[in-house]
mmCIF file of C-alpha atoms and ligand atoms in Angstrom:
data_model
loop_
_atom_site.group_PDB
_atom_site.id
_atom_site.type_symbol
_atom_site.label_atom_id
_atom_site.label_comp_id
_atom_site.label_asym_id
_atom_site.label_seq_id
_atom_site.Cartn_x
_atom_site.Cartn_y
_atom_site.Cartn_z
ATOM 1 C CA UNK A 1 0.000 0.000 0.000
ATOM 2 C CA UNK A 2 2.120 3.370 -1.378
ATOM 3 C CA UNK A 3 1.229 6.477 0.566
ATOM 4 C CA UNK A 4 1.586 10.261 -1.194
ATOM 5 C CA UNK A 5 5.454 11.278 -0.740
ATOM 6 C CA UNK A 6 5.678 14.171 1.678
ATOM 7 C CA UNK A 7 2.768 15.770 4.215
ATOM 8 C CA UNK A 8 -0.397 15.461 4.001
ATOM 9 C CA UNK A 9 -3.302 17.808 5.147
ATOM 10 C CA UNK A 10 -6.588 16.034 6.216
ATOM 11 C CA UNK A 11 -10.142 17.858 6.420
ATOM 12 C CA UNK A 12 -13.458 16.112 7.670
ATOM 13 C CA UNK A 13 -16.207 17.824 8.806
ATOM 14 C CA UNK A 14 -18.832 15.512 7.273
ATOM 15 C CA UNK A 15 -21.195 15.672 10.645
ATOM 16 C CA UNK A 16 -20.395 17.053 14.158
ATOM 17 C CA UNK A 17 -16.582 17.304 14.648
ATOM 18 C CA UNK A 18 -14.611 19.476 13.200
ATOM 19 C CA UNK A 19 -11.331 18.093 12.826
ATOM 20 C CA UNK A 20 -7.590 18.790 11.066
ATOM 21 C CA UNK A 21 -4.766 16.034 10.625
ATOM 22 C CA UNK A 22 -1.343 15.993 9.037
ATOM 23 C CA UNK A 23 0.230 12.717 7.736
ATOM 24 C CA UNK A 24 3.700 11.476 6.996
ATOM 25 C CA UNK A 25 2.968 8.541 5.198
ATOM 26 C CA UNK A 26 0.882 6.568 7.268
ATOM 27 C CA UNK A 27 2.784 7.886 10.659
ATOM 28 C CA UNK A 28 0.411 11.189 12.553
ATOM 29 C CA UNK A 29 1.983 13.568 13.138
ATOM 30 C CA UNK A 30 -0.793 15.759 14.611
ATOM 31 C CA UNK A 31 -4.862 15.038 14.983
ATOM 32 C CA UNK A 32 -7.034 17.963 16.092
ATOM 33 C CA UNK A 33 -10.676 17.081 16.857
ATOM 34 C CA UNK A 34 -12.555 19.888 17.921
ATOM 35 C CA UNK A 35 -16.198 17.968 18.817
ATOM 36 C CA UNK A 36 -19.639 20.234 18.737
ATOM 37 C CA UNK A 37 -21.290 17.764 20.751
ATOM 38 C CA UNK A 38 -21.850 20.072 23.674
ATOM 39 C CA UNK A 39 -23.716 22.955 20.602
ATOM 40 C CA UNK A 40 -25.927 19.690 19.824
ATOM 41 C CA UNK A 41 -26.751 18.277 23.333
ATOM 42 C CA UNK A 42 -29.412 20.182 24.080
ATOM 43 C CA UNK A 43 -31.551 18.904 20.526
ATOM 44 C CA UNK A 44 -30.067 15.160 21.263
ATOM 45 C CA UNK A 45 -28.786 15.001 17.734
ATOM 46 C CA UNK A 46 -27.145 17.111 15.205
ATOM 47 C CA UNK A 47 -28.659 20.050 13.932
ATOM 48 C CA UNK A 48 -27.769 20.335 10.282
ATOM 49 C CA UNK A 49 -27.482 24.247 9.843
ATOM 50 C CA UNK A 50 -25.846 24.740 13.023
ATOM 51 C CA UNK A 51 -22.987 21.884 12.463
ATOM 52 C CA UNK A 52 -22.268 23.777 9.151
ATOM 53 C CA UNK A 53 -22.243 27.230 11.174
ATOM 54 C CA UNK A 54 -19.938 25.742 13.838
ATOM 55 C CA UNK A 55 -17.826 24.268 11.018
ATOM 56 C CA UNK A 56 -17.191 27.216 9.186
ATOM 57 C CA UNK A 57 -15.877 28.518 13.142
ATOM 58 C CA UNK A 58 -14.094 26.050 13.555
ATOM 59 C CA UNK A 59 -12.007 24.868 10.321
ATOM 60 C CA UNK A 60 -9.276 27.332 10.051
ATOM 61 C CA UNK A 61 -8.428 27.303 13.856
ATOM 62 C CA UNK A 62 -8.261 23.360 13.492
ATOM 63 C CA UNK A 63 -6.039 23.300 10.281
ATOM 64 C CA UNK A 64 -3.629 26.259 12.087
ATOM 65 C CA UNK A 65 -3.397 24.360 15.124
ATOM 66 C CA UNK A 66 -2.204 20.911 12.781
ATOM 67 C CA UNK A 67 0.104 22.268 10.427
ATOM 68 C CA UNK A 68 2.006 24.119 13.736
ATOM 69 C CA UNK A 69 1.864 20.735 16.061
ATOM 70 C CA UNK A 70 2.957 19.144 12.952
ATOM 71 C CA UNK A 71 5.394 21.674 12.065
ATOM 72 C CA UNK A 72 4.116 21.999 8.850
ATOM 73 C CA UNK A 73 4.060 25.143 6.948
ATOM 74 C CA UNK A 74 2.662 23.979 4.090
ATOM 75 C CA UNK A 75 1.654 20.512 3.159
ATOM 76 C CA UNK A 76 2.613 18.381 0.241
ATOM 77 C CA UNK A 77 -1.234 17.464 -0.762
ATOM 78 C CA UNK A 78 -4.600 17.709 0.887
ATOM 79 C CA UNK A 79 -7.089 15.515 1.232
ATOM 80 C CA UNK A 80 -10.807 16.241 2.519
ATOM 81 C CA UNK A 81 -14.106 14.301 2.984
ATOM 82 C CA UNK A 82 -16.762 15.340 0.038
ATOM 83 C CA UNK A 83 -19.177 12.413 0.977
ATOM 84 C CA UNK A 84 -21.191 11.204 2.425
ATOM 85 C CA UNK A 85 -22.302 13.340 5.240
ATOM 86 C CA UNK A 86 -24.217 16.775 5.876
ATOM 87 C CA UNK A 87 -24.395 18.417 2.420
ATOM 88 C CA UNK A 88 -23.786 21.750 4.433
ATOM 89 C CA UNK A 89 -20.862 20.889 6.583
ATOM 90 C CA UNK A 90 -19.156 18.809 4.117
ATOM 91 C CA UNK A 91 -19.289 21.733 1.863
ATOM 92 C CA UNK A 92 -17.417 23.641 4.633
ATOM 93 C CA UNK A 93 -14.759 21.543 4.228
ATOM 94 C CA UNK A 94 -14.171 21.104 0.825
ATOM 95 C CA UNK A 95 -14.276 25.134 -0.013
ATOM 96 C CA UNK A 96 -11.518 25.350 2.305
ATOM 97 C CA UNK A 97 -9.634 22.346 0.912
ATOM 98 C CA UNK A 98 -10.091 24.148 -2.669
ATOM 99 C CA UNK A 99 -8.763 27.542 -1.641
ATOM 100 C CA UNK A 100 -6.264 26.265 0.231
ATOM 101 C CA UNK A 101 -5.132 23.962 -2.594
ATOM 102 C CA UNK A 102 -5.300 26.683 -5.125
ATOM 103 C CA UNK A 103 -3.107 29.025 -2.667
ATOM 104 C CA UNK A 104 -0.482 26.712 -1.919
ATOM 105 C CA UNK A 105 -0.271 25.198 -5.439
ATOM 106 C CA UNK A 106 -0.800 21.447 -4.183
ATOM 107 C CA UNK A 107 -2.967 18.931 -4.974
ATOM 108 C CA UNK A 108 -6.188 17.705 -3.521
ATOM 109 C CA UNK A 109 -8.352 15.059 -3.412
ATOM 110 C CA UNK A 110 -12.284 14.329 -2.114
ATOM 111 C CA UNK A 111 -12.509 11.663 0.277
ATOM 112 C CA UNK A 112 -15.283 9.190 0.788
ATOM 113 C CA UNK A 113 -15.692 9.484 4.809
ATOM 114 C CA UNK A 114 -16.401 5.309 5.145
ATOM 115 C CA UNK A 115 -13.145 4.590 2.731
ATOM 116 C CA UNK A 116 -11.497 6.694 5.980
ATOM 117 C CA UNK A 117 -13.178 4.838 8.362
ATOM 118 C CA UNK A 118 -12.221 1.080 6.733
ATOM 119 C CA UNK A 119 -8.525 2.274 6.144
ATOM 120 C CA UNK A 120 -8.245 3.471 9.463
ATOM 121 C CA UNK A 121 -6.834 0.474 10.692
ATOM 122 C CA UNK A 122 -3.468 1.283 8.553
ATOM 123 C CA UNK A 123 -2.878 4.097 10.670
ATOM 124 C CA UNK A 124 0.982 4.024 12.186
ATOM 125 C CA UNK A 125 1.629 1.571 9.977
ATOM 126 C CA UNK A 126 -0.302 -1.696 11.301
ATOM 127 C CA UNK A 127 -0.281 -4.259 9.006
ATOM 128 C CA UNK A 128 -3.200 -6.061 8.086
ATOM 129 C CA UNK A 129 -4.045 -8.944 5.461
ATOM 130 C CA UNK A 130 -6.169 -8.455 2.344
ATOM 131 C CA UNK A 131 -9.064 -10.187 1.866
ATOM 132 C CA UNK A 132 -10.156 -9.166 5.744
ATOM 133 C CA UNK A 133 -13.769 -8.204 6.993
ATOM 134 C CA UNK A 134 -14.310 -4.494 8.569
ATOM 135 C CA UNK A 135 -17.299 -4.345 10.772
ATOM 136 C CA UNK A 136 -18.280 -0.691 9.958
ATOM 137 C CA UNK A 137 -20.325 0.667 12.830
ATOM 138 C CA UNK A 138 -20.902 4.323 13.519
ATOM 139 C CA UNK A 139 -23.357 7.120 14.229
ATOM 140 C CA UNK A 140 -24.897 6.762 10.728
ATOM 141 C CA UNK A 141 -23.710 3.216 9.345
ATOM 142 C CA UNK A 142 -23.797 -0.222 10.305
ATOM 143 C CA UNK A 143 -22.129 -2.240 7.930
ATOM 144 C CA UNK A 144 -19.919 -5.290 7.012
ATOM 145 C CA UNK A 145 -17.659 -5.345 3.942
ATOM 146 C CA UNK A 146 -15.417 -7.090 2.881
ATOM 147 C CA UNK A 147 -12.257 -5.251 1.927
ATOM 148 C CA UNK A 148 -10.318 -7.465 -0.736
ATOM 149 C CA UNK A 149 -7.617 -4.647 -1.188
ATOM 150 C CA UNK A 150 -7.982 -0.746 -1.365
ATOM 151 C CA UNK A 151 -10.768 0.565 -3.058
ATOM 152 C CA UNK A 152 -11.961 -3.477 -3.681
ATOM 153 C CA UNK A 153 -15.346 -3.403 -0.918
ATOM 154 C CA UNK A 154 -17.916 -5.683 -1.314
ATOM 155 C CA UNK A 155 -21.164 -5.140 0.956
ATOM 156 C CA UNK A 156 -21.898 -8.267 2.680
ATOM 157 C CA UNK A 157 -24.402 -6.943 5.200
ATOM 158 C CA UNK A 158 -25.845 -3.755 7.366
ATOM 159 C CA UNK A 159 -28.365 -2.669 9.364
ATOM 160 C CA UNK A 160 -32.082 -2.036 7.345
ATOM 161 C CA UNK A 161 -33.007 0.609 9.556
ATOM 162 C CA UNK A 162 -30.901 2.034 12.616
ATOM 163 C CA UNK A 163 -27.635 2.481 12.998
ATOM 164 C CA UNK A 164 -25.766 0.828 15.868
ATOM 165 C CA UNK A 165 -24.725 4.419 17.102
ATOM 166 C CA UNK A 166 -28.194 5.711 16.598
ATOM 167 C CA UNK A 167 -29.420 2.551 19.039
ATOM 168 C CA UNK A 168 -27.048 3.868 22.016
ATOM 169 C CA UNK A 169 -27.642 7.181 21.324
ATOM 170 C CA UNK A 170 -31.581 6.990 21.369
ATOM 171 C CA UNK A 171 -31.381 4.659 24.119
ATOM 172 C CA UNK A 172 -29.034 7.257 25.941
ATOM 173 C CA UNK A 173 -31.059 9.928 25.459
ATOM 174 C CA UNK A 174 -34.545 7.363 26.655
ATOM 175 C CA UNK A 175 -32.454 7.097 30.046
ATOM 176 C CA UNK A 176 -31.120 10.299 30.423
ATOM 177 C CA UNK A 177 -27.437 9.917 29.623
ATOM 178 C CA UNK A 178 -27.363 12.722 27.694
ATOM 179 C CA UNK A 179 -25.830 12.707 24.053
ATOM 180 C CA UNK A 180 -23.694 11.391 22.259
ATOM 181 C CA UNK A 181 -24.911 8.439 24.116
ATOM 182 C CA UNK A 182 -22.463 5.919 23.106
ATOM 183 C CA UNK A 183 -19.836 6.348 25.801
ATOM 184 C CA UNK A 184 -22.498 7.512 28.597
ATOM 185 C CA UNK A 185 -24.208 3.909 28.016
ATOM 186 C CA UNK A 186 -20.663 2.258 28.254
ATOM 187 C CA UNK A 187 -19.898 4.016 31.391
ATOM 188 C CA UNK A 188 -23.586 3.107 33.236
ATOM 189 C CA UNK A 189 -23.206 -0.272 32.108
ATOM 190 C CA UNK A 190 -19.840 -0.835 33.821
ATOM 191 C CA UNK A 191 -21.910 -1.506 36.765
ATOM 192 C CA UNK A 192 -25.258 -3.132 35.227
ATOM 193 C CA UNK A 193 -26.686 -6.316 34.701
ATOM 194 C CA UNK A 194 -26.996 -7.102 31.157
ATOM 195 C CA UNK A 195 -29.438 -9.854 31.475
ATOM 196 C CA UNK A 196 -31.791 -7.719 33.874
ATOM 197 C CA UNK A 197 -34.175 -6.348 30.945
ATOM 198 C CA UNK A 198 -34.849 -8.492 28.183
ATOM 199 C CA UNK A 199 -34.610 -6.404 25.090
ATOM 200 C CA UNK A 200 -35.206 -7.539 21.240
ATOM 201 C CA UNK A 201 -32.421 -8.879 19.106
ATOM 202 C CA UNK A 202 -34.028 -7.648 15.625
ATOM 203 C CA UNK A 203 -33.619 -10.354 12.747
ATOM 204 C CA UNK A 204 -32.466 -12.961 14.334
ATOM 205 C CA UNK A 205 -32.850 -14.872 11.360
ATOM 206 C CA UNK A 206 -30.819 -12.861 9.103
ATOM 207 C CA UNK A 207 -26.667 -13.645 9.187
ATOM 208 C CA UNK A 208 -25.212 -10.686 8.035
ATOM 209 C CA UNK A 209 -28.321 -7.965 8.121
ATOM 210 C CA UNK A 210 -29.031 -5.865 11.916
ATOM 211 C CA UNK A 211 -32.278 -4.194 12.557
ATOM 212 C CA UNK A 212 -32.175 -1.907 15.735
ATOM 213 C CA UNK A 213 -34.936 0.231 15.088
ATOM 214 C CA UNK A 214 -37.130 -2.238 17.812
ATOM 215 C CA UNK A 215 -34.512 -1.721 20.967
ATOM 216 C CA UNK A 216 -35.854 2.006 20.468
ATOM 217 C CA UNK A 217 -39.295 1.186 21.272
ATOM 218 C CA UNK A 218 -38.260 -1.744 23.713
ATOM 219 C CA UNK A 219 -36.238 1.046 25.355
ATOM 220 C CA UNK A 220 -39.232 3.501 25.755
ATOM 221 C CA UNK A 221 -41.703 1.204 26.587
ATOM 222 C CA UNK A 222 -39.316 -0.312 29.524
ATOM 223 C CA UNK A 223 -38.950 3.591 30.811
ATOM 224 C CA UNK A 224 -42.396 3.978 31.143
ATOM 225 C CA UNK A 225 -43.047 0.786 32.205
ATOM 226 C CA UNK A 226 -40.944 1.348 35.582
ATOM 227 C CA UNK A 227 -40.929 4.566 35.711
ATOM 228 C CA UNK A 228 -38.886 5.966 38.634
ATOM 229 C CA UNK A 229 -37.814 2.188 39.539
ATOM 230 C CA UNK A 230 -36.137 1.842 36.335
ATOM 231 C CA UNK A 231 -32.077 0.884 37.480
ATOM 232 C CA UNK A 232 -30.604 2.641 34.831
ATOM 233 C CA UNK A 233 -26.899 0.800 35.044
ATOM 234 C CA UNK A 234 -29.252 -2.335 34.072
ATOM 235 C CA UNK A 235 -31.187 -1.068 31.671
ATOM 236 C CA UNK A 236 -27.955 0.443 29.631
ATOM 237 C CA UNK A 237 -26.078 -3.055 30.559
ATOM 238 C CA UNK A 238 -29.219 -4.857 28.578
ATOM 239 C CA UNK A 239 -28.824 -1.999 26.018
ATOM 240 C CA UNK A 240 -25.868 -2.131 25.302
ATOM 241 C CA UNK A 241 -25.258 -6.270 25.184
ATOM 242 C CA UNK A 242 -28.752 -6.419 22.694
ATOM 243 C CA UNK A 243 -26.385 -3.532 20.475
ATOM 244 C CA UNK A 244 -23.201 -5.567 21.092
ATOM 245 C CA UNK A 245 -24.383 -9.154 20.593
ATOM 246 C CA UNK A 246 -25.472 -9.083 17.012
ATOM 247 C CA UNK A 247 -22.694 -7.174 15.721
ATOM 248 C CA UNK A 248 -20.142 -9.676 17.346
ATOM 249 C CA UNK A 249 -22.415 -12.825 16.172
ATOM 250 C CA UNK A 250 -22.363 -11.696 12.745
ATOM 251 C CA UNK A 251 -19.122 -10.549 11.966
ATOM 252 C CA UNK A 252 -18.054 -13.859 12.911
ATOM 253 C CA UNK A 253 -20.156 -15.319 10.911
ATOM 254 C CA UNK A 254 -19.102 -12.798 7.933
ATOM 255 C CA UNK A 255 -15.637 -14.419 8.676
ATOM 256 C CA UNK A 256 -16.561 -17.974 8.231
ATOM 257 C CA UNK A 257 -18.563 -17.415 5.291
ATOM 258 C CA UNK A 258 -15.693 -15.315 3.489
ATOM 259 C CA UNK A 259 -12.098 -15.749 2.244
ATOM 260 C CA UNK A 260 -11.035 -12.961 4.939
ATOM 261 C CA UNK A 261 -7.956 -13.499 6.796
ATOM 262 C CA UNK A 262 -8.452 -10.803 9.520
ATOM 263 C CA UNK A 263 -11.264 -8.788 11.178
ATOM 264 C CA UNK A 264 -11.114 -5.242 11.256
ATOM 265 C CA UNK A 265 -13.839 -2.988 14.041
ATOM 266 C CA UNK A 266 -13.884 0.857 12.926
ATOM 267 C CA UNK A 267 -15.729 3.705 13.301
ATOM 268 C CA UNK A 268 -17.155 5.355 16.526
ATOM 269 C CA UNK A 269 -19.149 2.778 18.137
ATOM 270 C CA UNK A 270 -15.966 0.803 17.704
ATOM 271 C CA UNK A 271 -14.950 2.959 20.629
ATOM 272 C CA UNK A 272 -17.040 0.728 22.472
ATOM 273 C CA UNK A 273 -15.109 -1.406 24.931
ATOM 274 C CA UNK A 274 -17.052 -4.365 25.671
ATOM 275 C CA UNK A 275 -17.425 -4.708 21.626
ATOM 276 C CA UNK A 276 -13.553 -4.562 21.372
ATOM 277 C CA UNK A 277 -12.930 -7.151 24.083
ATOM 278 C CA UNK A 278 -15.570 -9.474 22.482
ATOM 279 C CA UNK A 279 -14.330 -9.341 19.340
ATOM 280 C CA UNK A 280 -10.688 -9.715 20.155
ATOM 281 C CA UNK A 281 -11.903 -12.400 22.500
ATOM 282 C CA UNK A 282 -13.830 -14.686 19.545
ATOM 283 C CA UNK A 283 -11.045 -13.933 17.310
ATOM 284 C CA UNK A 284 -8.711 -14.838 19.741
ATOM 285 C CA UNK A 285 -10.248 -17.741 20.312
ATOM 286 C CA UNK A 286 -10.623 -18.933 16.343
ATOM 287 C CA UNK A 287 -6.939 -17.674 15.724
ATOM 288 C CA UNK A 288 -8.094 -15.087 13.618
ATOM 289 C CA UNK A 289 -6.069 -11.401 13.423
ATOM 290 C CA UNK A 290 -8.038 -8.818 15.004
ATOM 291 C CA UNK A 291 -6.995 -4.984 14.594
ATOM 292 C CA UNK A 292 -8.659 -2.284 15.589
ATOM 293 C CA UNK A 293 -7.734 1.692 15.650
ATOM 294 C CA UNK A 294 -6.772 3.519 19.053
ATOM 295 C CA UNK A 295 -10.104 4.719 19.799
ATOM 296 C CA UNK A 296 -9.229 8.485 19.109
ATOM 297 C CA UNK A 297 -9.079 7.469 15.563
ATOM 298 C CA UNK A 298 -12.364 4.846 15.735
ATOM 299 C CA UNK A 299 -14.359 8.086 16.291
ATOM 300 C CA UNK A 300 -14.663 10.681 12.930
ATOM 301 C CA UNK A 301 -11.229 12.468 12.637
ATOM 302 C CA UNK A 302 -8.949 14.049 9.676
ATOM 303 C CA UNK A 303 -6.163 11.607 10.147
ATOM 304 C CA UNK A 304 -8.037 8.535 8.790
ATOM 305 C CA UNK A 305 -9.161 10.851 5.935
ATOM 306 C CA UNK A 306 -5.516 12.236 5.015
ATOM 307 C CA UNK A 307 -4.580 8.872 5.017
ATOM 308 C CA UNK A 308 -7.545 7.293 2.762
ATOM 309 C CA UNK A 309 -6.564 10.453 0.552
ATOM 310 C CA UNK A 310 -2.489 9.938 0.524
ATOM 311 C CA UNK A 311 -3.393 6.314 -0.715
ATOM 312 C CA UNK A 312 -5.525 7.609 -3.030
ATOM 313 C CA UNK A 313 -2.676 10.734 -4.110
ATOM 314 C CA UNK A 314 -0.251 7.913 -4.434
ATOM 315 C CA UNK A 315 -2.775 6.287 -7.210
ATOM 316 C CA UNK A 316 -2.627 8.964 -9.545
ATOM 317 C CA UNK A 317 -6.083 10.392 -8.065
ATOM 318 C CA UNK A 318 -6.703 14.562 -7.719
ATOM 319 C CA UNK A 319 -9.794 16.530 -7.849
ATOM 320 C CA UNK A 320 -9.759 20.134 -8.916
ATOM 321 C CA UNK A 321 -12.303 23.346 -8.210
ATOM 322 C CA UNK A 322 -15.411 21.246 -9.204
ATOM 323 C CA UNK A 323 -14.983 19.094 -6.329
ATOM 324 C CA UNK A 324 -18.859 18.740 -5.027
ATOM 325 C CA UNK A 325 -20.034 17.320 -1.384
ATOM 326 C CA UNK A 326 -22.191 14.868 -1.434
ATOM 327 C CA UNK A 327 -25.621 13.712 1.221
ATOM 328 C CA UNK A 328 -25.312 10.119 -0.368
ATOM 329 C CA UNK A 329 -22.390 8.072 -1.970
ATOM 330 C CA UNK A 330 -21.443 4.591 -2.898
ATOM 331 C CA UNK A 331 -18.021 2.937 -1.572
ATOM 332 C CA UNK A 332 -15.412 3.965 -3.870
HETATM 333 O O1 KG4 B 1 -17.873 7.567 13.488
HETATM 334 P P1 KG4 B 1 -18.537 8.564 14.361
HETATM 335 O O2 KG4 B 1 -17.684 9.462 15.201
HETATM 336 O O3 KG4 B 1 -19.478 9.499 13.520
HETATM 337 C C1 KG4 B 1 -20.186 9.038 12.414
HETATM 338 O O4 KG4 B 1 -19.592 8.936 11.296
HETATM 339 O O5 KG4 B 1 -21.389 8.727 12.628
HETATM 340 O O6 KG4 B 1 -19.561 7.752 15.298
HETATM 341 C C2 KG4 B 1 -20.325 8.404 16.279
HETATM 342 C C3 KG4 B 1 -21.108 7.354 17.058
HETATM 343 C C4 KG4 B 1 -22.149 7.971 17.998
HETATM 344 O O7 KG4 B 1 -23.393 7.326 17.775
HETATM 345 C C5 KG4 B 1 -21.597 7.637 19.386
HETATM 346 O O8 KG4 B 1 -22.601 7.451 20.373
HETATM 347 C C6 KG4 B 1 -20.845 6.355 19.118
HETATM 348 O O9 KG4 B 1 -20.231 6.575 17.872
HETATM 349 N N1 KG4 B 1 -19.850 6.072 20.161
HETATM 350 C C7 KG4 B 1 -19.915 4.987 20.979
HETATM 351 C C8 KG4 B 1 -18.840 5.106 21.893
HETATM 352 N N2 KG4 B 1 -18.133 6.237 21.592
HETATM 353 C C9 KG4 B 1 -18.769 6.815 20.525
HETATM 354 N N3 KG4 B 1 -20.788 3.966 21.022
HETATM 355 C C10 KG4 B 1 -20.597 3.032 21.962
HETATM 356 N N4 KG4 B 1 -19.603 3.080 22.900
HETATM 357 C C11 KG4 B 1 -18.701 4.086 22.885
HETATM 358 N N5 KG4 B 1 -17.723 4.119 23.805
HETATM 359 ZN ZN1 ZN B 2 -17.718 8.565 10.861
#
């Protein structure tokens, strides 16, 4: 896998973090996340209009604060998420890429934010096998592919309504952990019961497809149903192991079914500890490689994307001014 010679300049702000990266190869040499999680708390979820408002704060402070931690002047290339994401906030991004390209004289290219996610694993230089399955699960995707080499994915399942994220972060916000819920759920759950409250695990029947659009409903009807008795380290325990189980029973079962010779967890909810231990457990346990990024680079950040990007450089790949963000986009 050849990396872009020289530094590279990541941009993402495809949703709710605002973040700047600069790359030497696949070594970091700085990562600046600047999360407006506290601007979006008080909806429970990202507000389109204001992300792309807090973006256009927030983007040249980020990329100043890189380049100097990196001791970069100028970088050799950028590279900057155009899909898919917030039409509005990835558009943030990519103007600034474009101007910036076009005043340094360097070249650029658009990103697809899940290609960042999937080669995240590469960051510092960890090797991993081709074929190898990447469970996929974040704020706004639940998916398993099947990464034969760069830019080679093949879909093999995802979720048909709900994202994983979206399950602990409706749940979270159901209990009153606040938002993002991922990490408040972990945290009450370090002293729950999982098998306290039943909760649904949706299609059951289904190898490599989730549903978690019924835990929602489970969740609510469970909060009214004991109101002020409710024991919320339980309840997020049971949450979180009817989120966990599936994803962990299916991507082993992606693995069997696939030529892979490794399993790869990325993007936010990969954060999750209890999902990394499980997985590294079963892997462990069917002497399969299991890799998985250092969780500051599991959740969205500009590293994973100048490195997607410097692979993509090193191809032959640039955009130019015409560069366009995109809501919706297909794996490269
Ligand atoms: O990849 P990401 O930062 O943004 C998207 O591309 O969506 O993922 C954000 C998601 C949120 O739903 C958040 O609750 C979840 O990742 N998350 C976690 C944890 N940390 C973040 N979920 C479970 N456990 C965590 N520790
Ligand atoms: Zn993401």
């Amino acid at each position: 896998m050849n990396t872009a010679p020289g530094r590279v300049l990541g941009i993402e702000t495809s949703c709710d973090e605002t973040s700047a990266a600069v790359l030497d190869g696949t070594r970091v040499l700085s990562n600046v996340v600047s999360s407006q999680a506290a601007l979006h708390e008080k909806w429970g979820g990202v507000v389109p209009e204001a992300a792309a408002r807090a973006h256009v704060e927030a983007v040249l402070p980020a990329i100043e604060e890189a380049l100097s931690s990196a001791s970069t002047e100028r970088p050799d290339a950028i590279a900057v998420t155009n899909r898919p994401g917030l039409v509005g906030a990835l558009s943030v991004g990519t103007t600034c890429a474009k101007g910036l390209a076009r005043a340094w004289g360097v070249p650029m290219v658009g990103v697809h934010h899940l290609e960042g996610h999937i080669l995240s694993v590469f960051l510092g230089g960890t090797l991993v096998a081709f074929p190898h399955v990447c469970l996929l699960v974040s704020g706004g995707h639940t998916e398993i592919v099947l990464v034969r080499s760069v830019g080679e994915y093949e879909l093999l399942g995802q979720t048909i309504d709900d994202a994983a994220g979206e399950a602990f972060d409706k749940g979270a916000r159901l209990l009153g952990l606040g938002y993002p819920g991922g990490r408040a759920i972990q945290d009450a759950a370090a002293k729950g019961d999982p098998d306290r409250y039943p909760l649904p695990r949706g299609l059951k029947s289904d190898p490599l497809n989730f549903s978690f659009s019924g835990l929602k409903t489970a969740v609510l009807r469970l909060v009214e149903q004991e109101g002020d008795e409710i024991n919320v380290a339980d309840a997020a325990a049971s949450l979180q192991a009817a989120i966990v189980g599936p994803l962990v029973t299916k991507a082993m079962r992606a693995l069997e079914e696939s030529p892979a010779k490794a399993l790869t967890l990325v993007g936010g909810v990969a954060a999750n500890a209890s999902l990394r231990a499980r997985l590294a457990e079963e892997c462990a346990r069917n002497g399969v490689p299991f890799a998985t990024p250092p969780i500051e680079y599991c959740t969205d950040n500009a590293a994973m994307i100048a490195l997607a990007g410097s692979i993509r450089l090193a191809e032959g790949q640039r955009d130019d001014l015409w560069l366009d963000a995109f809501a919706n986009a297909d794996l490269p």
